[in-house]
Short mmCIF file of C-alpha atoms in Angstrom, two decimals:
data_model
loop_
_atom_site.label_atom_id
_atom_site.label_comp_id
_atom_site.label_asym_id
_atom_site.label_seq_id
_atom_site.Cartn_x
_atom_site.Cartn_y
_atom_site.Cartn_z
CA UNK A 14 -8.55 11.22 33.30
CA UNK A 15 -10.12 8.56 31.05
CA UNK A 16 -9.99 9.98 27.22
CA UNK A 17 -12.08 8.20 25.09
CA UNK A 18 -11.98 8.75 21.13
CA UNK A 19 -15.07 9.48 19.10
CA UNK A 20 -14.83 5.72 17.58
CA UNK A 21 -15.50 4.75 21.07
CA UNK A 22 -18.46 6.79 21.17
CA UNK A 23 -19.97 5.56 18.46
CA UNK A 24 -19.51 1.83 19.05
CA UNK A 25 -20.28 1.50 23.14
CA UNK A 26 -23.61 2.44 24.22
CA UNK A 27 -22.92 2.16 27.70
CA UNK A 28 -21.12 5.78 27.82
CA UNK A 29 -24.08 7.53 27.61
CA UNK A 30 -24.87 9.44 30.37
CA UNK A 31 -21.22 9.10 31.31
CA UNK A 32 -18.94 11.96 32.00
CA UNK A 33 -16.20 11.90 29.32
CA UNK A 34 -12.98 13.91 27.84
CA UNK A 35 -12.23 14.18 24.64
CA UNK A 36 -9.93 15.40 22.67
CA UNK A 37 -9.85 16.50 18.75
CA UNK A 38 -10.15 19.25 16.10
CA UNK A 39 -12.84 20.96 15.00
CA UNK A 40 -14.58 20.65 11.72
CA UNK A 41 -17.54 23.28 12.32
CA UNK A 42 -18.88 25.71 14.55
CA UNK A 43 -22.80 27.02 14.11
CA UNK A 44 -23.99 29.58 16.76
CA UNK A 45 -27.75 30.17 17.95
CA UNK A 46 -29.13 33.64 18.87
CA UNK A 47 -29.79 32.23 22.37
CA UNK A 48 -26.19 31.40 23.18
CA UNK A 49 -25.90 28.20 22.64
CA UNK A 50 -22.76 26.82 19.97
CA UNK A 51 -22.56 23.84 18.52
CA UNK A 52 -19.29 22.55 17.41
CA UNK A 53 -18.42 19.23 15.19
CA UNK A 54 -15.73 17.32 16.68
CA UNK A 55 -13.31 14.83 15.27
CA UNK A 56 -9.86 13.03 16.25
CA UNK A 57 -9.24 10.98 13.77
CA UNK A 58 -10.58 7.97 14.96
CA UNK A 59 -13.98 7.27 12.80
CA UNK A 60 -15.19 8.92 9.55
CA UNK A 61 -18.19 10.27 11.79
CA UNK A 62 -17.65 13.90 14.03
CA UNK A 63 -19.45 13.74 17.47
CA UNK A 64 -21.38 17.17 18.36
CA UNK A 65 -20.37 18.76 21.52
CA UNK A 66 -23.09 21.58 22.80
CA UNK A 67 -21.77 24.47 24.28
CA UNK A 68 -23.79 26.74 27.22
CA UNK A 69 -22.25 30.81 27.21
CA UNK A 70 -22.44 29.56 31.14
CA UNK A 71 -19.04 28.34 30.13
CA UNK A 72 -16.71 30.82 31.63
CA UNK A 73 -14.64 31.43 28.42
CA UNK A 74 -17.74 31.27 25.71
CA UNK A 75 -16.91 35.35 24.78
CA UNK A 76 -13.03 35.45 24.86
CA UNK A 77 -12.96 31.46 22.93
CA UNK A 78 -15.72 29.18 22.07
CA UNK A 79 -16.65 32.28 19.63
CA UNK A 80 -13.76 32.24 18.19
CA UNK A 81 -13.12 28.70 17.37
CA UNK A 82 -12.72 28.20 13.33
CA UNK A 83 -11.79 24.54 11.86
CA UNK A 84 -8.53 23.49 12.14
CA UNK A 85 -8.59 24.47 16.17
CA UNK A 86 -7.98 21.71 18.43
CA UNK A 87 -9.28 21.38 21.83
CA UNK A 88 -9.94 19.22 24.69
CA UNK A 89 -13.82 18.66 25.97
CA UNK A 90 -14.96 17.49 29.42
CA UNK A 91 -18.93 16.83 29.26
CA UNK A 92 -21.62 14.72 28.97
CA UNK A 93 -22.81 11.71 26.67
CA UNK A 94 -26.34 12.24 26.01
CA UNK A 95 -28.83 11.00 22.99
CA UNK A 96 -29.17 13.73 20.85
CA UNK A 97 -32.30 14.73 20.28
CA UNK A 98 -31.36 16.06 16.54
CA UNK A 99 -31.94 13.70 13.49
CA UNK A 100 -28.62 14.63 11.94
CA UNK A 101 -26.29 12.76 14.55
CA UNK A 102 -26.88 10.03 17.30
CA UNK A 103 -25.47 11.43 20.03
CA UNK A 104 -23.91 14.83 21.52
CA UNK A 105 -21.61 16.10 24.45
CA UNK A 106 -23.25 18.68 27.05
CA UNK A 107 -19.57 20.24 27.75
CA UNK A 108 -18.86 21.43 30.94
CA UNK A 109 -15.14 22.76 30.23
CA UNK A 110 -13.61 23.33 26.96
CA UNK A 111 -10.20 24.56 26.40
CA UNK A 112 -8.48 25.64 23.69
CA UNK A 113 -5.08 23.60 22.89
CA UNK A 114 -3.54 25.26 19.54
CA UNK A 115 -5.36 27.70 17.57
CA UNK A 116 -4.86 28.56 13.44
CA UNK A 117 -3.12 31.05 12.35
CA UNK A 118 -5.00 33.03 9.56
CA UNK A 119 -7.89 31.18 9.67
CA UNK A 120 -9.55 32.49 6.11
CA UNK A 121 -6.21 31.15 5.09
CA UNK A 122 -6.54 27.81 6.38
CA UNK A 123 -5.19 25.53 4.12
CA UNK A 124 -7.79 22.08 3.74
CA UNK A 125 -10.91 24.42 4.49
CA UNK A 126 -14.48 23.02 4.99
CA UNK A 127 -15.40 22.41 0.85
CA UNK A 128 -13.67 19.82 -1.91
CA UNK A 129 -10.51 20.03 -2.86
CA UNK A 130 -8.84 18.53 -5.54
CA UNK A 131 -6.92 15.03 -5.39
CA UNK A 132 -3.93 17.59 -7.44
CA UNK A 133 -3.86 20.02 -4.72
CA UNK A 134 -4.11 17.52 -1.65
CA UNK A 135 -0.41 16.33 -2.95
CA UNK A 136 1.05 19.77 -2.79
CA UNK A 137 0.19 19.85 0.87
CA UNK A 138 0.89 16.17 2.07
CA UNK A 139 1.65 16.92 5.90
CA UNK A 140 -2.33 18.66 6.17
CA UNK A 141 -3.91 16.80 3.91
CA UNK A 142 -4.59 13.99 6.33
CA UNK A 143 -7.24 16.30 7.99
CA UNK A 144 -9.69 15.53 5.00
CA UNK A 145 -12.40 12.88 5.29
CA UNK A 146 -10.75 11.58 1.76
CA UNK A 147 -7.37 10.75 3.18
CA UNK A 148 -8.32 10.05 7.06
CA UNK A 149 -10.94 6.71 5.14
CA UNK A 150 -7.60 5.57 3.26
CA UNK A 151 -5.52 5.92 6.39
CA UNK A 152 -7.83 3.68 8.21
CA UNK A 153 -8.26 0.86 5.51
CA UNK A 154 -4.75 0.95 5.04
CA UNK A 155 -4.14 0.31 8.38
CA UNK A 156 -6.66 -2.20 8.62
CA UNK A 157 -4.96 -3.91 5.05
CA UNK A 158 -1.96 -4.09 6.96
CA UNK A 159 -3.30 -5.38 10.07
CA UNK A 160 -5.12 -8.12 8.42
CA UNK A 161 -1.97 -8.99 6.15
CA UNK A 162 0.56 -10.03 9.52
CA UNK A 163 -2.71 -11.53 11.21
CA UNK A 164 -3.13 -13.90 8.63
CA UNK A 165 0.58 -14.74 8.09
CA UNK A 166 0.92 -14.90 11.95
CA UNK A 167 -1.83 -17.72 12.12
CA UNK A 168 0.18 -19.71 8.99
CA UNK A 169 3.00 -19.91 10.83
CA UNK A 170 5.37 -17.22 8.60
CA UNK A 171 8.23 -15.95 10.01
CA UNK A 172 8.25 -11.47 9.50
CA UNK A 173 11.98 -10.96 8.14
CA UNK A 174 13.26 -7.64 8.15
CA UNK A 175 15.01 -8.00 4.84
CA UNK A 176 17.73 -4.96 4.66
CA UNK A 177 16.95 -1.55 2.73
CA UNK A 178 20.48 -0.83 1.88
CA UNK A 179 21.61 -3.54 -0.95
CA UNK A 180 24.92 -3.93 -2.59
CA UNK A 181 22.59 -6.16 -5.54
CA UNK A 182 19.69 -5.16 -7.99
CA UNK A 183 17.38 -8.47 -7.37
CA UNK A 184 15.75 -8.01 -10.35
CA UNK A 185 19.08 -8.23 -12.18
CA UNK A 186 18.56 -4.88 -13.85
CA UNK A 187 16.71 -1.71 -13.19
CA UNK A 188 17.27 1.96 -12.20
CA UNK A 189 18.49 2.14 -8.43
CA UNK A 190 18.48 4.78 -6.08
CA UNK A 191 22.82 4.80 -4.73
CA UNK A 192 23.25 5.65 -0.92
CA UNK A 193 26.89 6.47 -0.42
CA UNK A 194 28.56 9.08 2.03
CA UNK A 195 31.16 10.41 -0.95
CA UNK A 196 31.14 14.04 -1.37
CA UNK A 197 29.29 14.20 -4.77
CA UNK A 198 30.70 17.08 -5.80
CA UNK A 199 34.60 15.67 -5.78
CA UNK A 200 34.28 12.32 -5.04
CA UNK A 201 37.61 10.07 -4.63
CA UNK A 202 38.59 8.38 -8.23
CA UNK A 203 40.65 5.44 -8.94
CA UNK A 204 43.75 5.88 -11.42
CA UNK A 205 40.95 4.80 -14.50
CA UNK A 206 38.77 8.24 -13.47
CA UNK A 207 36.21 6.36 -12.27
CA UNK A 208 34.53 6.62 -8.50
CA UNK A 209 36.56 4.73 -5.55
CA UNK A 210 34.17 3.31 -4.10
CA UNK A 211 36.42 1.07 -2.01
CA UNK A 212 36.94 4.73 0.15
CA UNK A 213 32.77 4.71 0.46
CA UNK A 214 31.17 3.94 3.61
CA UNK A 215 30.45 0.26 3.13
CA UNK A 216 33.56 -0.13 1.05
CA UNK A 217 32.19 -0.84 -2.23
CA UNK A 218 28.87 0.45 -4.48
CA UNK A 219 25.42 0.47 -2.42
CA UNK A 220 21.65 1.04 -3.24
CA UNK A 221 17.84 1.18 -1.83
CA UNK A 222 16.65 -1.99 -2.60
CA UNK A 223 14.08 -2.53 -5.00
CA UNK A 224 13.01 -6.20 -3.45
CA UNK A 225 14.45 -7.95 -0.05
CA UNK A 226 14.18 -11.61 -1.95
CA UNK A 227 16.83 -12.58 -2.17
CA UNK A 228 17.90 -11.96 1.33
CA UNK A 229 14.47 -13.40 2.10
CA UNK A 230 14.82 -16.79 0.39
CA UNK A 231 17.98 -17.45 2.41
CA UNK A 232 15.85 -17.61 5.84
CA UNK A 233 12.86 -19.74 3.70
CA UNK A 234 16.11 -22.18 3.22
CA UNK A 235 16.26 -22.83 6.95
CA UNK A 236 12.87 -21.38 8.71
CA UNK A 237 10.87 -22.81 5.89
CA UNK A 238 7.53 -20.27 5.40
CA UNK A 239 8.71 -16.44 5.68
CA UNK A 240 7.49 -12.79 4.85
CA UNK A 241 8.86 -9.34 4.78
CA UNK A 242 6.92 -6.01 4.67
CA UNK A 243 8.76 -3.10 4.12
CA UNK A 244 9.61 -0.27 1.47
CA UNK A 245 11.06 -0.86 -1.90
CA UNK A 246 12.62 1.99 -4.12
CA UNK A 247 12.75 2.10 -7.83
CA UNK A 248 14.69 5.05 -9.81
CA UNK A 249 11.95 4.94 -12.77
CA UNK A 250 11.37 8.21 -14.80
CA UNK A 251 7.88 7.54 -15.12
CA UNK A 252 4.85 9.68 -13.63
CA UNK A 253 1.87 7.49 -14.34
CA UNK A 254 -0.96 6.91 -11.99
CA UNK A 255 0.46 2.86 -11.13
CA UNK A 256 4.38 3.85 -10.25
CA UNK A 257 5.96 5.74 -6.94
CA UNK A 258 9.43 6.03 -6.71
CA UNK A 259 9.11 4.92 -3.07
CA UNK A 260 6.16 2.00 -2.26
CA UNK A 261 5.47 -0.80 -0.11
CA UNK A 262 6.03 -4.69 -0.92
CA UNK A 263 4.76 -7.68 1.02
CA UNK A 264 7.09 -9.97 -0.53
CA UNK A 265 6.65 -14.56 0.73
CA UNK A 266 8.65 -17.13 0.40
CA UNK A 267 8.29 -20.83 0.97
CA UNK A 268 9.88 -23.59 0.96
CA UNK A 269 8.96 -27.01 -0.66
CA UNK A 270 6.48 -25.28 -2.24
CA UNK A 271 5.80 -25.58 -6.54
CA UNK A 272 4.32 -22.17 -8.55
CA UNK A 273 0.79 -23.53 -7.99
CA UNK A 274 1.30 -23.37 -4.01
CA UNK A 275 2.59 -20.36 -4.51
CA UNK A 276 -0.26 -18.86 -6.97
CA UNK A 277 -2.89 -20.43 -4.53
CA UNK A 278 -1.24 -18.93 -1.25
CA UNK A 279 -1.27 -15.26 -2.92
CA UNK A 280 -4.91 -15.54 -3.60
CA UNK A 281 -5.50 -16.81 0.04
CA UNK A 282 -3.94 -13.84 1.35
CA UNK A 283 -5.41 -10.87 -1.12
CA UNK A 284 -8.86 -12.58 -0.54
CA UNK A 285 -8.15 -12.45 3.47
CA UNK A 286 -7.28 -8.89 3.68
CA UNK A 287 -10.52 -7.95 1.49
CA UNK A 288 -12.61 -10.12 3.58
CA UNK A 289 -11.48 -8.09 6.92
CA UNK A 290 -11.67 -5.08 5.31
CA UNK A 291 -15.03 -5.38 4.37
CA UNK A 292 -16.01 -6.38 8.08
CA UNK A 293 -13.83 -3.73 9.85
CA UNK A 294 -13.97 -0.41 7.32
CA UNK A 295 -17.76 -0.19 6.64
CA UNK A 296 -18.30 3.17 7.68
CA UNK A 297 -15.23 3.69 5.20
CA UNK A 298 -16.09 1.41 2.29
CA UNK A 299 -19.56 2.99 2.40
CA UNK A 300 -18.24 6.54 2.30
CA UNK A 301 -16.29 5.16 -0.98
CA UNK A 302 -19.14 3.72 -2.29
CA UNK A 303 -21.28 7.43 -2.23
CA UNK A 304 -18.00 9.41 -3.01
CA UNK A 305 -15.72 7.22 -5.54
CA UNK A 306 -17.33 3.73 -6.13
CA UNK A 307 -21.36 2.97 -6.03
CA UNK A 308 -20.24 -0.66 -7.58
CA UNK A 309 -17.40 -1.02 -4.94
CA UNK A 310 -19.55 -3.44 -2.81
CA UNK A 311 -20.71 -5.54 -5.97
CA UNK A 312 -17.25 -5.56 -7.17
CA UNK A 313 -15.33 -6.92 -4.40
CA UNK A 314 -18.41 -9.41 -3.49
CA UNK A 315 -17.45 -10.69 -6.97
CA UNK A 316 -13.87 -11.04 -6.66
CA UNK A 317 -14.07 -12.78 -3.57
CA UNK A 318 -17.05 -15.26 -4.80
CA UNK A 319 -14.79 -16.26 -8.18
CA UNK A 320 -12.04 -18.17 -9.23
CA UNK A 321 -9.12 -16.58 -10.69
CA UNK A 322 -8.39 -18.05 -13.91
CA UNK A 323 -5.14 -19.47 -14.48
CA UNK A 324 -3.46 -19.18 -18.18
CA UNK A 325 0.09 -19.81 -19.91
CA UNK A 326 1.47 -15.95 -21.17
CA UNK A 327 1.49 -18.08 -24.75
CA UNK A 328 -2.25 -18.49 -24.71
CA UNK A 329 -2.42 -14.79 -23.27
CA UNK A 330 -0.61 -13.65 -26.45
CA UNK A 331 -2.60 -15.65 -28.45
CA UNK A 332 -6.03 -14.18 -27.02
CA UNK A 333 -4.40 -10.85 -27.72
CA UNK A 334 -3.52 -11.25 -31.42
CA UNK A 335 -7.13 -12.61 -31.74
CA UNK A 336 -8.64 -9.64 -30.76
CA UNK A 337 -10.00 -6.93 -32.32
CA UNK A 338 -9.05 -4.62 -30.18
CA UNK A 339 -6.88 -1.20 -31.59
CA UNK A 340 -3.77 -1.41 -29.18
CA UNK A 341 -1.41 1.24 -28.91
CA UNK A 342 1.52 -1.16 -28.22
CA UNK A 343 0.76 -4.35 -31.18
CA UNK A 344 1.39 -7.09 -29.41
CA UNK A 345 3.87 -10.55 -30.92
CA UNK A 346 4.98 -14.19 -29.02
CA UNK A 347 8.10 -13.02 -26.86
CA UNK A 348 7.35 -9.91 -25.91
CA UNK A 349 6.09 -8.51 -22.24
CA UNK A 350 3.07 -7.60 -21.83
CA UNK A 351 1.70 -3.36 -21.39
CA UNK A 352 -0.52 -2.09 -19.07
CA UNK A 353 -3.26 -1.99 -21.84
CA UNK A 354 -2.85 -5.24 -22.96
CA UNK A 355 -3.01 -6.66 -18.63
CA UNK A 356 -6.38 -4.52 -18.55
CA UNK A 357 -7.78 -5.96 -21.86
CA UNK A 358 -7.05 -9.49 -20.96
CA UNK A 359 -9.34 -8.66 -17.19
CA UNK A 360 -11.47 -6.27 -18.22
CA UNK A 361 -12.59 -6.93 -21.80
CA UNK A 362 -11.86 -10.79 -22.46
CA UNK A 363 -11.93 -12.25 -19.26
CA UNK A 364 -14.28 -9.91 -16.81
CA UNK A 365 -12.30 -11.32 -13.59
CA UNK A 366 -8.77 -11.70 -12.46
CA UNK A 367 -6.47 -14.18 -14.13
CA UNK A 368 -3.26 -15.82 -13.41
CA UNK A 369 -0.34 -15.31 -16.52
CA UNK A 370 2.14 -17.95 -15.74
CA UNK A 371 5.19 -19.09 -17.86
CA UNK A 372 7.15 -16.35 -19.47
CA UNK A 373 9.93 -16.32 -22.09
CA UNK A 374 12.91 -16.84 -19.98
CA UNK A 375 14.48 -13.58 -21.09
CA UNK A 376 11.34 -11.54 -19.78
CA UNK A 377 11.71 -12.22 -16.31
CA UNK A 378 14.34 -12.32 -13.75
CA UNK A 379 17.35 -15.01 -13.67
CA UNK A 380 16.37 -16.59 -10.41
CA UNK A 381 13.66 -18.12 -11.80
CA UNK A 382 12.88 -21.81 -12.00
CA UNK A 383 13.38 -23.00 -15.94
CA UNK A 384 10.66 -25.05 -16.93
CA UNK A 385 11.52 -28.65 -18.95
CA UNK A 386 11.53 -26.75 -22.58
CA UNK A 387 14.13 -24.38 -21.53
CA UNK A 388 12.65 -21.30 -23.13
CA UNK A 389 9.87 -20.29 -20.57
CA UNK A 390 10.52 -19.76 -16.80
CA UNK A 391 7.75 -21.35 -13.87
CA UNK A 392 6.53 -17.36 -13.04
CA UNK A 393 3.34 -15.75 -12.60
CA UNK A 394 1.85 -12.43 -13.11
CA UNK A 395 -1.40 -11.65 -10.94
CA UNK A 396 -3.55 -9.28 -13.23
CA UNK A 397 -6.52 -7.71 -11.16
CA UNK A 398 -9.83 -5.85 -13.21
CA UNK A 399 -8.81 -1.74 -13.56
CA UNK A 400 -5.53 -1.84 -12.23
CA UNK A 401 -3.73 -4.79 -14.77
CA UNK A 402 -0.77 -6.58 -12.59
CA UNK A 403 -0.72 -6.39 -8.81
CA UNK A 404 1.31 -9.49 -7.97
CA UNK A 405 4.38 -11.03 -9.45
CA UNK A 406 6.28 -14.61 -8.42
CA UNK A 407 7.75 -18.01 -9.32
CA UNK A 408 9.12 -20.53 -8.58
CA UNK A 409 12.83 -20.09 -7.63
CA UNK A 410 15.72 -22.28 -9.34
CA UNK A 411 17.01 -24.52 -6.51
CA UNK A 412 19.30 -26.02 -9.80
CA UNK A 413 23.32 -24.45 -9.27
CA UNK A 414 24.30 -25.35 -12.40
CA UNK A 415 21.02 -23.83 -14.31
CA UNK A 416 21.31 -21.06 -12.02
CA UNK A 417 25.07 -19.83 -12.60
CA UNK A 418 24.08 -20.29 -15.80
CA UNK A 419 21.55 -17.93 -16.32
CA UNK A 420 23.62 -15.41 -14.11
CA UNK A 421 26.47 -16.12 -17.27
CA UNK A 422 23.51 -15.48 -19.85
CA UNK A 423 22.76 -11.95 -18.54
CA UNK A 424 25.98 -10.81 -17.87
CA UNK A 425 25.67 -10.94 -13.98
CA UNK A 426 28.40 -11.40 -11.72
CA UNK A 427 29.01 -14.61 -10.51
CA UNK A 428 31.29 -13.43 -7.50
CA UNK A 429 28.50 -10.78 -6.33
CA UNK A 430 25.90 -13.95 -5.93
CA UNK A 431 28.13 -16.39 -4.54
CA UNK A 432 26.19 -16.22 -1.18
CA UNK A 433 22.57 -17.00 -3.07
CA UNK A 434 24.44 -19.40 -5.11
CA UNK A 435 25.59 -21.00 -1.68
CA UNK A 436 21.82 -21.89 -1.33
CA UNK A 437 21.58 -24.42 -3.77
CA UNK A 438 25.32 -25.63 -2.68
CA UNK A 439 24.15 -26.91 1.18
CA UNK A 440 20.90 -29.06 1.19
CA UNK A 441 18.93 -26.86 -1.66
CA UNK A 442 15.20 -27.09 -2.05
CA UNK A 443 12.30 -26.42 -3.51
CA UNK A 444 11.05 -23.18 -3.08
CA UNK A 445 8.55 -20.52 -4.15
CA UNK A 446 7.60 -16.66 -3.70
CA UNK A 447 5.93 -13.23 -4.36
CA UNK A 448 5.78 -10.01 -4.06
CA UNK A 449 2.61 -7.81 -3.63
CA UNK A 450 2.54 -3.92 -4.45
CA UNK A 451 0.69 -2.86 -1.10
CA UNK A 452 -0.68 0.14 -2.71
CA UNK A 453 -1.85 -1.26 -5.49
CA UNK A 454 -3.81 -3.50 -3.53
CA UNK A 455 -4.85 -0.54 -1.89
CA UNK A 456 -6.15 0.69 -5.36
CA UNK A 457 -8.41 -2.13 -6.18
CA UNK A 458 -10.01 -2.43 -2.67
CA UNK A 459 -10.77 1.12 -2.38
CA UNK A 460 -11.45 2.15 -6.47
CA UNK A 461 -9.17 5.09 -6.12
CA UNK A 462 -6.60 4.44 -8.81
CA UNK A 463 -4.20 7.35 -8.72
CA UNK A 464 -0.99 5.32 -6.12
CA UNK A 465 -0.22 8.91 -5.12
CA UNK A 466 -3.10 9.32 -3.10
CA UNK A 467 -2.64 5.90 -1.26
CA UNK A 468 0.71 6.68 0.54
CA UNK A 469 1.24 9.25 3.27
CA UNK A 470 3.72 11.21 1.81
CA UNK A 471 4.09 10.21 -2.07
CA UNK A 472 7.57 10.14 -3.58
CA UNK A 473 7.96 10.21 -7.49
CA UNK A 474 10.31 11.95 -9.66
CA UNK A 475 10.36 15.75 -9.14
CA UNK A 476 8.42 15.50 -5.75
CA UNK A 477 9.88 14.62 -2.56
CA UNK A 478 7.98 16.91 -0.31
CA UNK A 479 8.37 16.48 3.85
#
């Protein structure tokens, strides 16, 4: 039995006429007073449904196609035909239809045919796939990912599976999720009252990591160009519409490479996966366009057509102070920048992306490269129009000596980075990286700017459902 999905359908013209099985869910059923049913048929595969016409000659017509609600999935032998309708392009004549899993309580059904709201979608993460909403984001994130290893595949970058389970914060601070097989509730204590973690599973205090960098610029020290793709984890009590507790990170690193290389690499790659999006997802960009974005065509055409611009975070602050513009947060030289200060500097000053590079030292991580006047570091922020930053790198400090000491300056222990330190002990270089939030990416392709609806199954604090 060949199965062929409904995208095949509707992209290979030589199936009509063919006999075909299908196999799917249905989204409607309409009935005509001369016993015919028609029934709108989807799998997943394509925004579009196919219509499948069913004959009461069908031997079960009474006791099941009647019966049929949305939700029901079933498998369809038939015939691809032209349909002579104006509302779709083609049709199955079914010659058998059976009935695979019917719904329980079907004027109960949870994601019935009619809008529901983005709120209520979230309560019900393991149905809410079966929307047209969620099944487009599925299939451009797929895509997004697709396009992200194709083009790092023909670059030459090596996919590292950097671990999840961390004994270090990379970031040198931050709330962290612990993983540790102690019984919570009496956990073994050393003769100070605090845990023993020596008695844990990996002998000694472990996390979810909130960045695989460091791991990852160990293998750019010997493979030269690598990547990693994975989930990241940050303990944050915050419930705004940019943060998950649980996201995806493409995070690069490369060796011999400066913080321009690096800067012009990132916008390669974000370019690259708009560009295939744009080819591959039209049936879902355009659905976008007449449900969330009409500008989302004009928009992305103009991202891809422009140059990002490139400025030092003093001359950001500077632009800032200059403006008249009532900020919540007021804004002074040596502090980091807010969310509405990113979306001023892209959306009301600049109208296009820009580049912040050079931070205060004490803003931004201590594996950072220090630049010649020892106060700012070589970094980069990536701040995209309506969503502020999306990217964030440097270039790393291949310097021991500058780099122990900025461990010593924020109170990090030496012993606990000995490995990364070991880096810049045997034949250190050069190197540069970055990390890309996936779903925020995901945000600015698709205009839907709410992270919770870009993941599967959204994890922030107070909601871990499935």
């Amino acid at each position: 039995m060949s199965i062929i999905s409904i995208d095949d359908i509707h992209k290979n013209r030589f199936l009509i006429n063919q006999h075909i099985t299908v196999f799917g869910w249905i989204r409607n059923r309409r009935d005509s007073k001369c016993g015919i049913s028609f029934l709108d048929l989807y799998d997943g595969s394509s925004i579009k449904t196919v219509q499948v016409i069913v004959n009461q000659s069908i031997f079960n017509y009474n006791t099941e196609v009647l019966r049929l609600t949305i939700g029901c999935s079933v498998c369809i032998d038939g015939r691809l035909v032209l349909s002579i309708g104006k509302k779709q392009k083609y049709e199955i004549q079914a010659s058998k239809l059976m009935v695979i899993g019917w719904v329980d309580f079907p004027e109960k059904y949870p994601v019935a045919a009619k809008n529901h709201t983005y709120e209520y979608l979230r309560e019900i993460p393991h149905l809410r796939s079966r929307t047209n909403f969620i099944g487009v984001i599925t299939r451009i994130r797929n895509t997004m990912f697709h396009a992200m290893h194709h083009f790092l595949y023909k670059k030459k970058y090596y996919w590292i599976p950097t671990p999840i389970i961390t004994s270090l914060d990379s970031e040198g601070a931050g709330a962290m999720f612990k993983v540790s097989t102690l019984d919570i509730s009496n956990p073994p204590r050393q003769k100070d009252g605090l845990v023993d973690f020596k008695q844990d599973f990996f002998g000694k205090e472990s996390f979810l990591t909130v960045s695989g960098q460091l791991t990852l610029e160990s293998y750019a020290c010997s493979m030269g160009k690598v990547y990693s793709f994975g989930p990241t984890f940050r303990a944050e009590n915050s419930n705004t519409t940019r943060h998950l507790s649980e996201f995806w990170m493409l995070e690069v690193e490369q060796a011999f490479f400066d913080l321009n290389e690096i800067s012009e690499l990132s916008e390669q790659i974000i370019k690259y996966i708009i560009n295939f999006v744009l080819k591959h997802c039209s049936n879902e960009m355009n659905f976008l366009q007449n449900k969330i974005d009409a500008n989302i065509f004009q928009r992305l055409e103009k991202f891809l057509s422009s140059e990002i611009v490139h400025i030092n975070y003093s001359d950001a602050i500077q632009i800032l102070q200059d403006s008249d513009y009532n900020f919540k947060n007021p804004i002074s030289m040596g502090m980091d920048l807010f969310s509405e200060h990113e979306k001023y500097l892209v959306d009301h000053y600049f109208f296009n992306a820009v580049f912040v590079k050079n931070f205060p030292k004490h803003l931004k991580a201590f594996y950072m490269k220090l630049n010649n006047d020892g106060h700012t570091v070589s970094s980069m922020d990536l701040l995209i129009p309506g969503i502020g930053e999306i990217l964030g790198g440097s270039q790393r400090e291949e310097n021991k000596s500058i780099l122990k000491n900025r461990l010593l300056e924020l109170n990090l222990n030496k012993k606990d980075y000995s490995w990364y330190i070991d880096l810049r002990r045997y034949g250190s270089v050069p190197h540069s990286g970055f990390g890309l939030g996936f779903e925020r990416l995901i945000s600015y392709i698709t205009g839907i700017y709410n992270v919770k609806d870009l993941i599967p199954f959204p994890r922030t604090i107070n909601h871990a459902l499935c």
